[in-house]
mmCIF file of C-alpha atoms in Angstrom:
data_model
loop_
_atom_site.group_PDB
_atom_site.id
_atom_site.type_symbol
_atom_site.label_atom_id
_atom_site.label_comp_id
_atom_site.label_asym_id
_atom_site.label_seq_id
_atom_site.Cartn_x
_atom_site.Cartn_y
_atom_site.Cartn_z
ATOM 1 C CA MET A 56 -14.761 10.466 16.172
ATOM 2 C CA GLU A 57 -15.495 8.276 13.254
ATOM 3 C CA GLU A 58 -12.582 7.322 10.982
ATOM 4 C CA GLN A 59 -13.066 9.400 7.619
ATOM 5 C CA GLY A 60 -13.543 7.080 4.492
ATOM 6 C CA LEU A 61 -10.914 7.178 1.831
ATOM 7 C CA LEU A 62 -11.447 8.633 -1.425
ATOM 8 C CA ILE A 63 -9.999 6.193 -4.250
ATOM 9 C CA VAL A 64 -9.788 7.622 -7.699
ATOM 10 C CA LEU A 65 -9.178 5.207 -10.608
ATOM 11 C CA SER A 66 -7.968 6.839 -13.724
ATOM 12 C CA GLY A 67 -6.169 6.175 -16.812
ATOM 13 C CA PRO A 68 -6.216 6.898 -20.662
ATOM 14 C CA SER A 69 -9.229 6.365 -22.536
ATOM 15 C CA GLY A 70 -9.311 2.588 -23.903
ATOM 16 C CA VAL A 71 -6.936 1.318 -20.827
ATOM 17 C CA GLY A 72 -9.744 -0.742 -19.582
ATOM 18 C CA LYS A 73 -10.556 1.218 -16.445
ATOM 19 C CA GLY A 74 -14.246 0.259 -16.438
ATOM 20 C CA THR A 75 -13.537 -3.285 -17.046
ATOM 21 C CA VAL A 76 -10.853 -3.418 -14.188
ATOM 22 C CA ARG A 77 -13.407 -1.608 -11.815
ATOM 23 C CA LYS A 78 -16.159 -3.928 -12.683
ATOM 24 C CA HIS A 79 -13.599 -7.173 -11.847
ATOM 25 C CA LEU A 80 -12.684 -5.483 -8.608
ATOM 26 C CA PHE A 81 -16.052 -4.801 -7.363
ATOM 27 C CA ASP A 82 -17.354 -8.416 -8.503
ATOM 28 C CA HIS A 83 -14.400 -10.385 -7.072
ATOM 29 C CA TYR A 84 -13.085 -8.767 -4.144
ATOM 30 C CA ASN A 85 -14.965 -8.107 -0.993
ATOM 31 C CA ASN A 86 -14.740 -4.464 -0.690
ATOM 32 C CA ASP A 87 -16.221 -1.933 1.915
ATOM 33 C CA PHE A 88 -16.531 0.909 -0.629
ATOM 34 C CA ASP A 89 -19.341 2.591 -2.552
ATOM 35 C CA PHE A 90 -18.701 3.087 -6.389
ATOM 36 C CA SER A 91 -19.311 6.597 -7.142
ATOM 37 C CA ILE A 92 -21.420 6.841 -10.342
ATOM 38 C CA SER A 93 -20.498 9.417 -12.890
ATOM 39 C CA MET A 94 -22.743 11.383 -15.061
ATOM 40 C CA THR A 95 -22.126 11.707 -18.899
ATOM 41 C CA THR A 96 -23.644 13.079 -21.949
ATOM 42 C CA ARG A 97 -22.261 10.583 -23.975
ATOM 43 C CA LEU A 98 -24.506 8.122 -25.913
ATOM 44 C CA LYS A 99 -25.026 4.641 -24.107
ATOM 45 C CA ARG A 100 -23.289 1.807 -25.414
ATOM 46 C CA ALA A 101 -24.864 -1.595 -25.891
ATOM 47 C CA GLY A 102 -25.291 -3.329 -22.601
ATOM 48 C CA GLU A 103 -24.722 -0.148 -20.443
ATOM 49 C CA VAL A 104 -27.618 0.719 -17.888
ATOM 50 C CA GLU A 105 -28.785 3.994 -16.629
ATOM 51 C CA GLY A 106 -27.870 4.510 -12.889
ATOM 52 C CA VAL A 107 -25.670 1.485 -13.072
ATOM 53 C CA ASP A 108 -22.952 2.368 -15.780
ATOM 54 C CA TYR A 109 -23.538 6.101 -15.661
ATOM 55 C CA PHE A 110 -26.108 8.730 -15.012
ATOM 56 C CA PHE A 111 -26.686 9.454 -18.757
ATOM 57 C CA ARG A 112 -27.869 13.107 -19.160
ATOM 58 C CA THR A 113 -28.674 15.706 -21.826
ATOM 59 C CA LYS A 114 -25.924 18.272 -22.548
ATOM 60 C CA GLU A 115 -28.633 20.947 -21.186
ATOM 61 C CA GLU A 116 -29.320 18.947 -17.913
ATOM 62 C CA PHE A 117 -25.322 18.461 -17.379
ATOM 63 C CA GLU A 118 -24.677 22.228 -17.591
ATOM 64 C CA GLN A 119 -27.497 22.899 -15.167
ATOM 65 C CA TYR A 120 -25.538 20.797 -12.616
ATOM 66 C CA ILE A 121 -22.213 22.685 -13.348
ATOM 67 C CA LYS A 122 -24.119 25.969 -12.851
ATOM 68 C CA GLU A 123 -25.412 24.807 -9.613
ATOM 69 C CA GLY A 124 -21.893 23.615 -8.518
ATOM 70 C CA LYS A 125 -23.266 19.957 -7.927
ATOM 71 C CA LEU A 126 -20.273 18.238 -9.389
ATOM 72 C CA LEU A 127 -16.969 17.384 -7.728
ATOM 73 C CA GLU A 128 -15.404 17.591 -11.137
ATOM 74 C CA TYR A 129 -16.487 17.475 -14.700
ATOM 75 C CA ALA A 130 -14.495 17.392 -18.079
ATOM 76 C CA ASN A 131 -15.471 17.676 -21.679
ATOM 77 C CA TYR A 132 -13.756 14.502 -23.412
ATOM 78 C CA VAL A 133 -14.094 13.976 -27.214
ATOM 79 C CA GLY A 134 -17.074 16.058 -27.501
ATOM 80 C CA ASN A 135 -18.834 14.612 -24.290
ATOM 81 C CA TYR A 136 -19.315 15.675 -20.634
ATOM 82 C CA TYR A 137 -18.135 13.370 -17.643
ATOM 83 C CA GLY A 138 -18.621 14.421 -14.056
ATOM 84 C CA THR A 139 -19.034 13.278 -10.308
ATOM 85 C CA PRO A 140 -21.856 14.478 -8.336
ATOM 86 C CA ILE A 141 -20.217 16.101 -5.051
ATOM 87 C CA ASP A 142 -23.046 15.399 -2.419
ATOM 88 C CA TYR A 143 -22.995 11.898 -2.507
ATOM 89 C CA VAL A 144 -19.080 11.633 -2.334
ATOM 90 C CA ARG A 145 -18.954 14.234 0.473
ATOM 91 C CA GLU A 146 -21.754 12.244 2.651
ATOM 92 C CA THR A 147 -20.357 8.753 2.109
ATOM 93 C CA LEU A 148 -16.744 9.925 3.235
ATOM 94 C CA ASP A 149 -18.307 11.634 6.344
ATOM 95 C CA SER A 150 -19.860 8.385 7.240
ATOM 96 C CA GLY A 151 -16.607 6.789 7.244
ATOM 97 C CA GLN A 152 -17.088 4.738 4.055
ATOM 98 C CA ASP A 153 -14.572 4.677 1.241
ATOM 99 C CA VAL A 154 -15.716 5.892 -2.204
ATOM 100 C CA PHE A 155 -14.551 4.746 -5.557
ATOM 101 C CA LEU A 156 -14.220 7.114 -8.567
ATOM 102 C CA GLU A 157 -13.365 5.898 -11.831
ATOM 103 C CA ILE A 158 -12.943 9.040 -13.967
ATOM 104 C CA GLU A 159 -11.015 10.480 -16.720
ATOM 105 C CA VAL A 160 -7.537 11.945 -16.017
ATOM 106 C CA GLN A 161 -8.705 15.667 -16.768
ATOM 107 C CA GLY A 162 -11.424 15.114 -13.779
ATOM 108 C CA ALA A 163 -8.873 13.134 -11.801
ATOM 109 C CA LEU A 164 -6.622 16.207 -11.724
ATOM 110 C CA LYS A 165 -9.509 18.591 -10.691
ATOM 111 C CA VAL A 166 -10.611 16.115 -7.907
ATOM 112 C CA LYS A 167 -6.788 16.273 -6.557
ATOM 113 C CA LYS A 168 -7.026 19.787 -6.553
ATOM 114 C CA ARG A 169 -10.084 19.845 -4.152
ATOM 115 C CA MET A 170 -9.720 16.549 -2.470
ATOM 116 C CA PRO A 171 -5.487 16.299 -2.055
ATOM 117 C CA GLU A 172 -6.169 13.603 0.707
ATOM 118 C CA GLY A 173 -7.630 11.154 -1.904
ATOM 119 C CA ILE A 174 -5.644 7.888 -2.939
ATOM 120 C CA PHE A 175 -4.788 8.522 -7.118
ATOM 121 C CA ILE A 176 -4.345 5.339 -8.885
ATOM 122 C CA PHE A 177 -3.424 5.761 -12.500
ATOM 123 C CA LEU A 178 -4.315 2.630 -14.611
ATOM 124 C CA SER A 179 -1.551 2.546 -17.455
ATOM 125 C CA PRO A 180 -1.488 0.324 -20.675
ATOM 126 C CA PRO A 181 1.317 -2.302 -20.611
ATOM 127 C CA ASP A 182 2.344 -0.613 -23.942
ATOM 128 C CA LEU A 183 1.635 1.433 -26.879
ATOM 129 C CA GLU A 184 0.491 -1.379 -29.621
ATOM 130 C CA GLU A 185 -1.822 -2.973 -26.757
ATOM 131 C CA LEU A 186 -3.398 0.488 -26.137
ATOM 132 C CA LYS A 187 -3.926 0.728 -29.832
ATOM 133 C CA MET A 188 -5.667 -2.342 -30.141
ATOM 134 C CA ARG A 189 -7.879 -1.865 -27.194
ATOM 135 C CA ILE A 190 -8.926 1.526 -28.779
ATOM 136 C CA LYS A 191 -9.451 0.027 -32.329
ATOM 137 C CA ASN A 192 -11.235 -3.111 -31.048
ATOM 138 C CA ARG A 193 -13.742 -0.899 -29.525
ATOM 139 C CA GLY A 194 -15.548 -0.725 -32.886
ATOM 140 C CA THR A 195 -18.156 2.073 -32.293
ATOM 141 C CA ASP A 196 -15.769 5.240 -33.338
ATOM 142 C CA SER A 197 -14.659 6.695 -36.460
ATOM 143 C CA PRO A 198 -10.847 6.720 -37.206
ATOM 144 C CA GLU A 199 -10.798 10.658 -36.503
ATOM 145 C CA VAL A 200 -12.020 9.979 -32.757
ATOM 146 C CA ILE A 201 -9.506 7.063 -32.418
ATOM 147 C CA GLY A 202 -6.705 9.419 -33.618
ATOM 148 C CA GLN A 203 -8.083 11.955 -30.998
ATOM 149 C CA ARG A 204 -8.087 9.408 -28.597
ATOM 150 C CA MET A 205 -4.372 8.204 -29.164
ATOM 151 C CA GLU A 206 -2.954 11.880 -28.680
ATOM 152 C CA LYS A 207 -4.805 12.434 -26.081
ATOM 153 C CA ALA A 208 -3.424 8.690 -24.361
ATOM 154 C CA VAL A 209 0.138 10.384 -24.813
ATOM 155 C CA GLU A 210 -0.805 13.645 -22.995
ATOM 156 C CA GLU A 211 -2.471 11.512 -20.259
ATOM 157 C CA LEU A 212 0.179 9.301 -19.487
ATOM 158 C CA GLN A 213 2.608 12.429 -18.951
ATOM 159 C CA LEU A 214 0.220 13.244 -16.210
ATOM 160 C CA ILE A 215 1.180 10.076 -14.343
ATOM 161 C CA LYS A 216 3.520 12.308 -11.832
ATOM 162 C CA TYR A 217 0.487 13.759 -10.193
ATOM 163 C CA TYR A 218 -1.017 10.499 -9.228
ATOM 164 C CA ASP A 219 0.215 8.292 -5.775
ATOM 165 C CA TYR A 220 0.257 4.886 -7.789
ATOM 166 C CA VAL A 221 0.493 3.226 -10.872
ATOM 167 C CA VAL A 222 -0.808 0.017 -12.019
ATOM 168 C CA GLU A 223 -0.327 -1.624 -15.331
ATOM 169 C CA ASN A 224 -3.320 -3.305 -16.630
ATOM 170 C CA ASP A 225 -1.511 -6.292 -18.426
ATOM 171 C CA SER A 226 -4.073 -8.524 -16.800
ATOM 172 C CA VAL A 227 -7.517 -7.511 -15.621
ATOM 173 C CA ASP A 228 -7.266 -9.820 -12.682
ATOM 174 C CA GLU A 229 -3.870 -8.727 -11.515
ATOM 175 C CA ALA A 230 -4.621 -5.019 -12.157
ATOM 176 C CA ALA A 231 -7.829 -5.411 -10.047
ATOM 177 C CA ARG A 232 -5.858 -7.316 -7.242
ATOM 178 C CA LYS A 233 -3.157 -4.601 -6.946
ATOM 179 C CA ILE A 234 -5.716 -1.948 -6.847
ATOM 180 C CA ARG A 235 -7.403 -3.799 -4.030
ATOM 181 C CA SER A 236 -3.629 -4.045 -2.175
ATOM 182 C CA ILE A 237 -3.309 -0.308 -2.566
ATOM 183 C CA ILE A 238 -6.629 0.364 -0.917
ATOM 184 C CA GLU A 239 -5.847 -2.190 1.914
ATOM 185 C CA SER A 240 -2.479 -0.654 2.601
ATOM 186 C CA GLU A 241 -3.655 2.689 2.699
ATOM 187 C CA HIS A 242 -5.949 1.865 5.492
ATOM 188 C CA LEU A 243 -3.060 0.296 7.543
ATOM 189 C CA LYS A 244 -1.112 3.629 7.754
ATOM 190 C CA VAL A 245 -0.154 4.566 10.985
ATOM 191 C CA GLU A 246 -1.627 8.091 10.451
ATOM 192 C CA ARG A 247 -5.224 6.830 10.072
ATOM 193 C CA ASN A 248 -4.888 4.302 13.004
ATOM 194 C CA ILE A 249 -3.240 6.383 15.699
ATOM 195 C CA ASP A 250 -6.153 7.648 17.537
ATOM 196 C CA ARG A 251 -7.384 3.994 17.853
ATOM 197 C CA PHE A 252 -4.226 2.659 19.086
ATOM 198 C CA SER A 253 -3.530 5.388 21.540
ATOM 199 C CA LYS A 254 -6.822 4.075 23.201
ATOM 200 C CA ILE A 255 -5.330 0.353 23.293
ATOM 201 C CA ILE A 256 -2.038 1.779 25.124
ATOM 202 C CA GLU A 257 -4.034 3.539 27.625
ATOM 203 C CA GLU A 258 -5.849 0.330 28.412
ATOM 204 C CA MET A 259 -2.509 -1.478 28.946
ATOM 205 C CA LYS A 260 -0.807 1.067 31.460
ATOM 206 C CA MET B 199 19.606 2.459 -13.742
ATOM 207 C CA GLU B 200 18.493 -0.479 -11.654
ATOM 208 C CA GLU B 201 15.510 0.352 -9.409
ATOM 209 C CA GLN B 202 16.879 0.179 -5.827
ATOM 210 C CA GLY B 203 15.022 -2.597 -3.671
ATOM 211 C CA LEU B 204 12.951 -1.757 -0.636
ATOM 212 C CA LEU B 205 13.870 -2.263 2.788
ATOM 213 C CA ILE B 206 10.889 -3.601 4.673
ATOM 214 C CA VAL B 207 11.153 -3.725 8.586
ATOM 215 C CA LEU B 208 8.574 -5.638 10.456
ATOM 216 C CA SER B 209 8.704 -4.827 14.281
ATOM 217 C CA GLY B 210 6.651 -4.791 17.239
ATOM 218 C CA PRO B 211 6.537 -5.744 21.218
ATOM 219 C CA SER B 212 8.060 -8.856 22.200
ATOM 220 C CA GLY B 213 5.583 -11.687 21.822
ATOM 221 C CA VAL B 214 3.414 -10.415 19.173
ATOM 222 C CA GLY B 215 4.170 -13.151 16.920
ATOM 223 C CA LYS B 216 6.666 -11.291 14.471
ATOM 224 C CA GLY B 217 8.841 -14.486 13.999
ATOM 225 C CA THR B 218 5.330 -16.589 13.236
ATOM 226 C CA VAL B 219 4.045 -14.092 11.087
ATOM 227 C CA ARG B 220 7.188 -13.619 9.030
ATOM 228 C CA LYS B 221 7.637 -17.335 8.551
ATOM 229 C CA HIS B 222 4.084 -17.622 7.330
ATOM 230 C CA LEU B 223 4.695 -14.765 4.889
ATOM 231 C CA PHE B 224 7.575 -16.449 3.459
ATOM 232 C CA ASP B 225 5.913 -19.933 3.112
ATOM 233 C CA HIS B 226 2.736 -19.038 1.945
ATOM 234 C CA TYR B 227 3.158 -16.067 -0.401
ATOM 235 C CA ASN B 228 5.161 -15.863 -3.604
ATOM 236 C CA ASN B 229 7.527 -13.098 -2.348
ATOM 237 C CA ASP B 230 10.547 -11.600 -4.475
ATOM 238 C CA PHE B 231 12.529 -10.298 -1.252
ATOM 239 C CA ASP B 232 15.543 -11.690 1.013
ATOM 240 C CA PHE B 233 14.802 -12.167 4.637
ATOM 241 C CA SER B 234 17.878 -10.802 6.338
ATOM 242 C CA ILE B 235 18.853 -13.172 9.055
ATOM 243 C CA SER B 236 19.802 -11.346 12.716
ATOM 244 C CA MET B 237 22.668 -11.926 14.600
ATOM 245 C CA THR B 238 22.063 -12.683 18.219
ATOM 246 C CA THR B 239 23.518 -14.027 21.741
ATOM 247 C CA ARG B 240 20.574 -15.464 23.053
ATOM 248 C CA LEU B 241 20.319 -19.028 23.463
ATOM 249 C CA LYS B 242 19.021 -21.340 20.511
ATOM 250 C CA ARG B 243 15.320 -22.480 21.435
ATOM 251 C CA ALA B 244 14.200 -25.929 20.598
ATOM 252 C CA GLY B 245 13.916 -26.478 16.638
ATOM 253 C CA GLU B 246 15.907 -23.093 15.794
ATOM 254 C CA VAL B 247 18.571 -23.554 13.355
ATOM 255 C CA GLU B 248 22.100 -21.652 12.914
ATOM 256 C CA GLY B 249 22.070 -19.474 9.889
ATOM 257 C CA VAL B 250 18.325 -19.696 9.196
ATOM 258 C CA ASP B 251 16.583 -18.431 12.420
ATOM 259 C CA TYR B 252 19.406 -16.406 13.539
ATOM 260 C CA PHE B 253 23.139 -16.366 13.583
ATOM 261 C CA PHE B 254 23.889 -17.330 16.919
ATOM 262 C CA ARG B 255 27.116 -15.881 18.588
ATOM 263 C CA THR B 256 28.736 -15.224 21.842
ATOM 264 C CA LYS B 257 28.742 -11.865 23.588
ATOM 265 C CA GLU B 258 32.516 -11.381 22.612
ATOM 266 C CA GLU B 259 31.915 -12.266 18.964
ATOM 267 C CA PHE B 260 29.087 -9.693 18.894
ATOM 268 C CA GLU B 261 30.807 -6.831 20.330
ATOM 269 C CA GLN B 262 33.533 -7.414 17.692
ATOM 270 C CA TYR B 263 31.048 -6.734 15.105
ATOM 271 C CA ILE B 264 29.930 -3.633 17.040
ATOM 272 C CA LYS B 265 33.494 -2.265 17.260
ATOM 273 C CA GLU B 266 34.143 -2.866 13.422
ATOM 274 C CA GLY B 267 30.893 -1.169 12.811
ATOM 275 C CA LYS B 268 29.557 -4.185 10.661
ATOM 276 C CA LEU B 269 25.996 -3.927 12.026
ATOM 277 C CA LEU B 270 23.021 -1.699 10.736
ATOM 278 C CA GLU B 271 21.450 -1.841 14.040
ATOM 279 C CA TYR B 272 21.859 -3.910 17.296
ATOM 280 C CA ALA B 273 20.159 -3.740 20.654
ATOM 281 C CA ASN B 274 20.394 -5.414 23.648
ATOM 282 C CA TYR B 275 17.178 -6.898 24.683
ATOM 283 C CA VAL B 276 16.364 -8.528 28.196
ATOM 284 C CA GLY B 277 19.902 -9.336 28.522
ATOM 285 C CA ASN B 278 20.615 -10.436 25.012
ATOM 286 C CA TYR B 279 22.158 -8.493 21.871
ATOM 287 C CA TYR B 280 20.234 -8.736 18.713
ATOM 288 C CA GLY B 281 21.506 -6.850 15.342
ATOM 289 C CA THR B 282 21.771 -6.849 11.638
ATOM 290 C CA PRO B 283 24.651 -7.304 9.500
ATOM 291 C CA ILE B 284 24.937 -4.354 7.373
ATOM 292 C CA ASP B 285 26.925 -5.539 4.187
ATOM 293 C CA TYR B 286 24.286 -8.233 3.189
ATOM 294 C CA VAL B 287 21.713 -5.356 3.546
ATOM 295 C CA ARG B 288 23.463 -2.834 1.266
ATOM 296 C CA GLU B 289 24.377 -4.952 -1.304
ATOM 297 C CA THR B 290 20.892 -6.831 -1.745
ATOM 298 C CA LEU B 291 18.932 -3.342 -2.141
ATOM 299 C CA ASP B 292 21.989 -2.188 -4.635
ATOM 300 C CA SER B 293 21.080 -5.018 -6.638
ATOM 301 C CA GLY B 294 17.256 -4.244 -6.818
ATOM 302 C CA GLN B 295 16.385 -6.926 -4.439
ATOM 303 C CA ASP B 296 13.940 -5.949 -1.468
ATOM 304 C CA VAL B 297 15.377 -7.131 2.173
ATOM 305 C CA PHE B 298 13.103 -7.941 4.749
ATOM 306 C CA LEU B 299 14.011 -7.290 8.584
ATOM 307 C CA GLU B 300 12.358 -8.807 11.399
ATOM 308 C CA ILE B 301 13.653 -7.143 14.495
ATOM 309 C CA GLU B 302 12.863 -5.600 17.764
ATOM 310 C CA VAL B 303 11.551 -2.175 18.061
ATOM 311 C CA GLN B 304 14.830 -0.460 19.438
ATOM 312 C CA GLY B 305 16.383 -1.840 16.346
ATOM 313 C CA ALA B 306 13.759 -0.723 14.131
ATOM 314 C CA LEU B 307 14.146 2.992 15.048
ATOM 315 C CA LYS B 308 17.773 2.742 14.585
ATOM 316 C CA VAL B 309 17.370 1.444 11.025
ATOM 317 C CA LYS B 310 14.989 4.330 10.666
ATOM 318 C CA LYS B 311 17.642 6.798 11.384
ATOM 319 C CA ARG B 312 19.949 5.306 9.277
ATOM 320 C CA MET B 313 17.520 4.486 6.273
ATOM 321 C CA PRO B 314 14.388 6.303 6.725
ATOM 322 C CA GLU B 315 13.670 5.382 3.179
ATOM 323 C CA GLY B 316 12.591 1.697 4.466
ATOM 324 C CA ILE B 317 9.158 0.926 4.984
ATOM 325 C CA PHE B 318 8.345 0.473 8.631
ATOM 326 C CA ILE B 319 5.669 -2.175 9.930
ATOM 327 C CA PHE B 320 4.391 -2.487 13.355
ATOM 328 C CA LEU B 321 2.939 -5.764 14.079
ATOM 329 C CA SER B 322 0.533 -4.813 17.105
ATOM 330 C CA PRO B 323 -1.338 -7.190 19.326
ATOM 331 C CA PRO B 324 -5.149 -7.182 18.916
ATOM 332 C CA ASP B 325 -5.340 -6.817 22.807
ATOM 333 C CA LEU B 326 -3.573 -6.940 26.025
ATOM 334 C CA GLU B 327 -5.014 -10.218 27.069
ATOM 335 C CA GLU B 328 -3.809 -11.840 24.120
ATOM 336 C CA LEU B 329 -0.300 -10.267 24.315
ATOM 337 C CA LYS B 330 0.000 -11.533 27.905
ATOM 338 C CA MET B 331 -1.219 -15.115 26.915
ATOM 339 C CA ARG B 332 1.191 -15.201 24.183
ATOM 340 C CA ILE B 333 4.210 -14.192 26.246
ATOM 341 C CA LYS B 334 3.379 -16.652 29.089
ATOM 342 C CA ASN B 335 2.477 -19.528 26.819
ATOM 343 C CA ARG B 336 6.390 -19.436 25.455
ATOM 344 C CA GLY B 337 6.839 -21.162 28.540
ATOM 345 C CA THR B 338 10.745 -20.735 28.530
ATOM 346 C CA ASP B 339 11.058 -17.726 30.545
ATOM 347 C CA SER B 340 10.920 -16.696 34.296
ATOM 348 C CA PRO B 341 8.095 -14.493 35.992
ATOM 349 C CA GLU B 342 10.746 -11.815 35.848
ATOM 350 C CA VAL B 343 11.652 -12.156 32.513
ATOM 351 C CA ILE B 344 8.003 -11.731 31.465
ATOM 352 C CA GLY B 345 7.069 -9.003 33.775
ATOM 353 C CA GLN B 346 10.256 -7.153 31.928
ATOM 354 C CA ARG B 347 8.503 -8.096 28.638
ATOM 355 C CA MET B 348 5.141 -6.480 29.511
ATOM 356 C CA GLU B 349 6.740 -3.173 30.341
ATOM 357 C CA LYS B 350 8.556 -3.345 27.498
ATOM 358 C CA ALA B 351 5.366 -4.043 25.416
ATOM 359 C CA VAL B 352 3.748 -0.714 26.728
ATOM 360 C CA GLU B 353 6.886 1.300 26.001
ATOM 361 C CA GLU B 354 7.050 -0.333 22.585
ATOM 362 C CA LEU B 355 3.622 0.171 21.669
ATOM 363 C CA GLN B 356 3.982 4.109 22.186
ATOM 364 C CA LEU B 357 6.760 4.101 19.472
ATOM 365 C CA ILE B 358 4.055 3.065 16.975
ATOM 366 C CA LYS B 359 3.763 6.866 15.554
ATOM 367 C CA TYR B 360 7.440 6.436 14.344
ATOM 368 C CA TYR B 361 6.107 3.394 11.715
ATOM 369 C CA ASP B 362 4.850 4.018 8.417
ATOM 370 C CA TYR B 363 2.063 1.048 8.952
ATOM 371 C CA VAL B 364 0.428 -0.816 11.671
ATOM 372 C CA VAL B 365 -0.915 -4.398 11.205
ATOM 373 C CA GLU B 366 -2.771 -6.219 13.853
ATOM 374 C CA ASN B 367 -1.950 -9.691 14.329
ATOM 375 C CA ASP B 368 -5.369 -10.981 15.256
ATOM 376 C CA SER B 369 -4.864 -14.107 12.514
ATOM 377 C CA VAL B 370 -1.212 -15.024 11.301
ATOM 378 C CA ASP B 371 -2.600 -15.473 7.762
ATOM 379 C CA GLU B 372 -4.194 -12.161 7.529
ATOM 380 C CA ALA B 373 -1.413 -10.379 9.091
ATOM 381 C CA ALA B 374 0.695 -11.885 6.543
ATOM 382 C CA ARG B 375 -1.496 -11.334 3.728
ATOM 383 C CA LYS B 376 -1.768 -7.510 4.778
ATOM 384 C CA ILE B 377 2.227 -7.219 4.994
ATOM 385 C CA ARG B 378 2.174 -8.854 1.500
ATOM 386 C CA SER B 379 -0.313 -5.879 0.394
ATOM 387 C CA ILE B 380 1.769 -3.211 1.708
ATOM 388 C CA ILE B 381 5.050 -4.446 0.185
ATOM 389 C CA GLU B 382 3.206 -4.628 -3.234
ATOM 390 C CA SER B 383 1.374 -1.150 -2.834
ATOM 391 C CA GLU B 384 4.763 0.393 -2.127
ATOM 392 C CA HIS B 385 6.471 -0.924 -5.181
ATOM 393 C CA LEU B 386 3.439 0.688 -7.214
ATOM 394 C CA LYS B 387 4.178 3.901 -5.982
ATOM 395 C CA VAL B 388 4.441 6.401 -8.828
ATOM 396 C CA GLU B 389 7.907 7.706 -7.331
ATOM 397 C CA ARG B 390 9.419 4.200 -7.893
ATOM 398 C CA ASN B 391 8.062 3.747 -11.210
ATOM 399 C CA ILE B 392 8.389 7.417 -12.978
ATOM 400 C CA ASP B 393 11.838 6.680 -14.795
ATOM 401 C CA ARG B 394 10.160 3.491 -16.380
ATOM 402 C CA PHE B 395 7.188 5.216 -17.399
ATOM 403 C CA SER B 396 8.991 8.454 -18.912
ATOM 404 C CA LYS B 397 10.530 5.488 -21.214
ATOM 405 C CA ILE B 398 7.316 4.324 -22.109
ATOM 406 C CA ILE B 399 5.811 7.733 -22.943
ATOM 407 C CA GLU B 400 8.802 8.440 -25.204
ATOM 408 C CA GLU B 401 8.175 5.312 -27.163
ATOM 409 C CA MET B 402 4.530 6.305 -27.468
ATOM 410 C CA LYS B 403 5.417 9.903 -29.001
#
């Protein structure tokens, strides 16, 4: 029997740098997992590419996906939908390949309900001032939206207890390296290797 | 409250290379843990240093330690005692420092009974032929002792299910790096950081 792939879920407050850390992880570490691309109704930002950063869809198209049950999770966040297409995730895990999800906190908790065997990593800001700066420096949003994001961030930090691991994003490189350690370490758990080792023991007898 | 240190237990069959991997880990990675030195009644090998590799003691001295309950665990292995002084381990963990134990499989299981919160890592041989070679190339022991060690190895491999992680020693550097990942990853678990983060959340409100 093929070993099942791991579902790795990276989440955390808005503005904490999930996307940057995820990109660094994929660019600088030799990873054996697929990155699951989210679907969203929010507007494309400068430099973002359809099918690479997100699948950008209209509200109507997104709601059609919801109706058809084609999303592992979805959330409405500051007026926009974000979600994860379910078929791709299931097929990849079944083939023994890991899947990496980078999603909003609401979405991560929904995934946890449906797939509690996933590895849930919370990317946290090193402190509040830093978080404020990151949200403000993004520069594309109004003061109202920034205010909503701050409140959301406090709410979201309180959800940390539902996660397996917490990584502080005090340095993008360190955060990416730590996430790599978590994934590697999870693969080394005895429960995931016991079948393979039972075979080795039989050969030694 | 100071965070409690982690007890890291590296174990595995005789001849698998525990000592080599442990030395590589300590020499090449920036570790924040203390290495707990074992006590033994076996003869000092060429190059081994008292108080660095082991505390070398006579059988009589060792049995006095047992009587006085001063060992976290001890085992009689191929005619010699091996054990871990308990006071040093407890004091170090209480001070928030990690402790690293490299011990025989019998000893590791005894430690697990007394301190189940430890992180138990099984260093496994990549295959039987490799294990045979390593035991034989050590070159200081008789065929009888080698035979005993082989039987012991099979017995010990069957105990893998009591461990948390399994690391194959197919390369000393890779094995050491993986152990480093496990230790780092364990420190990132939410259960070990929740108190610290509750404080951060309060500051953000």
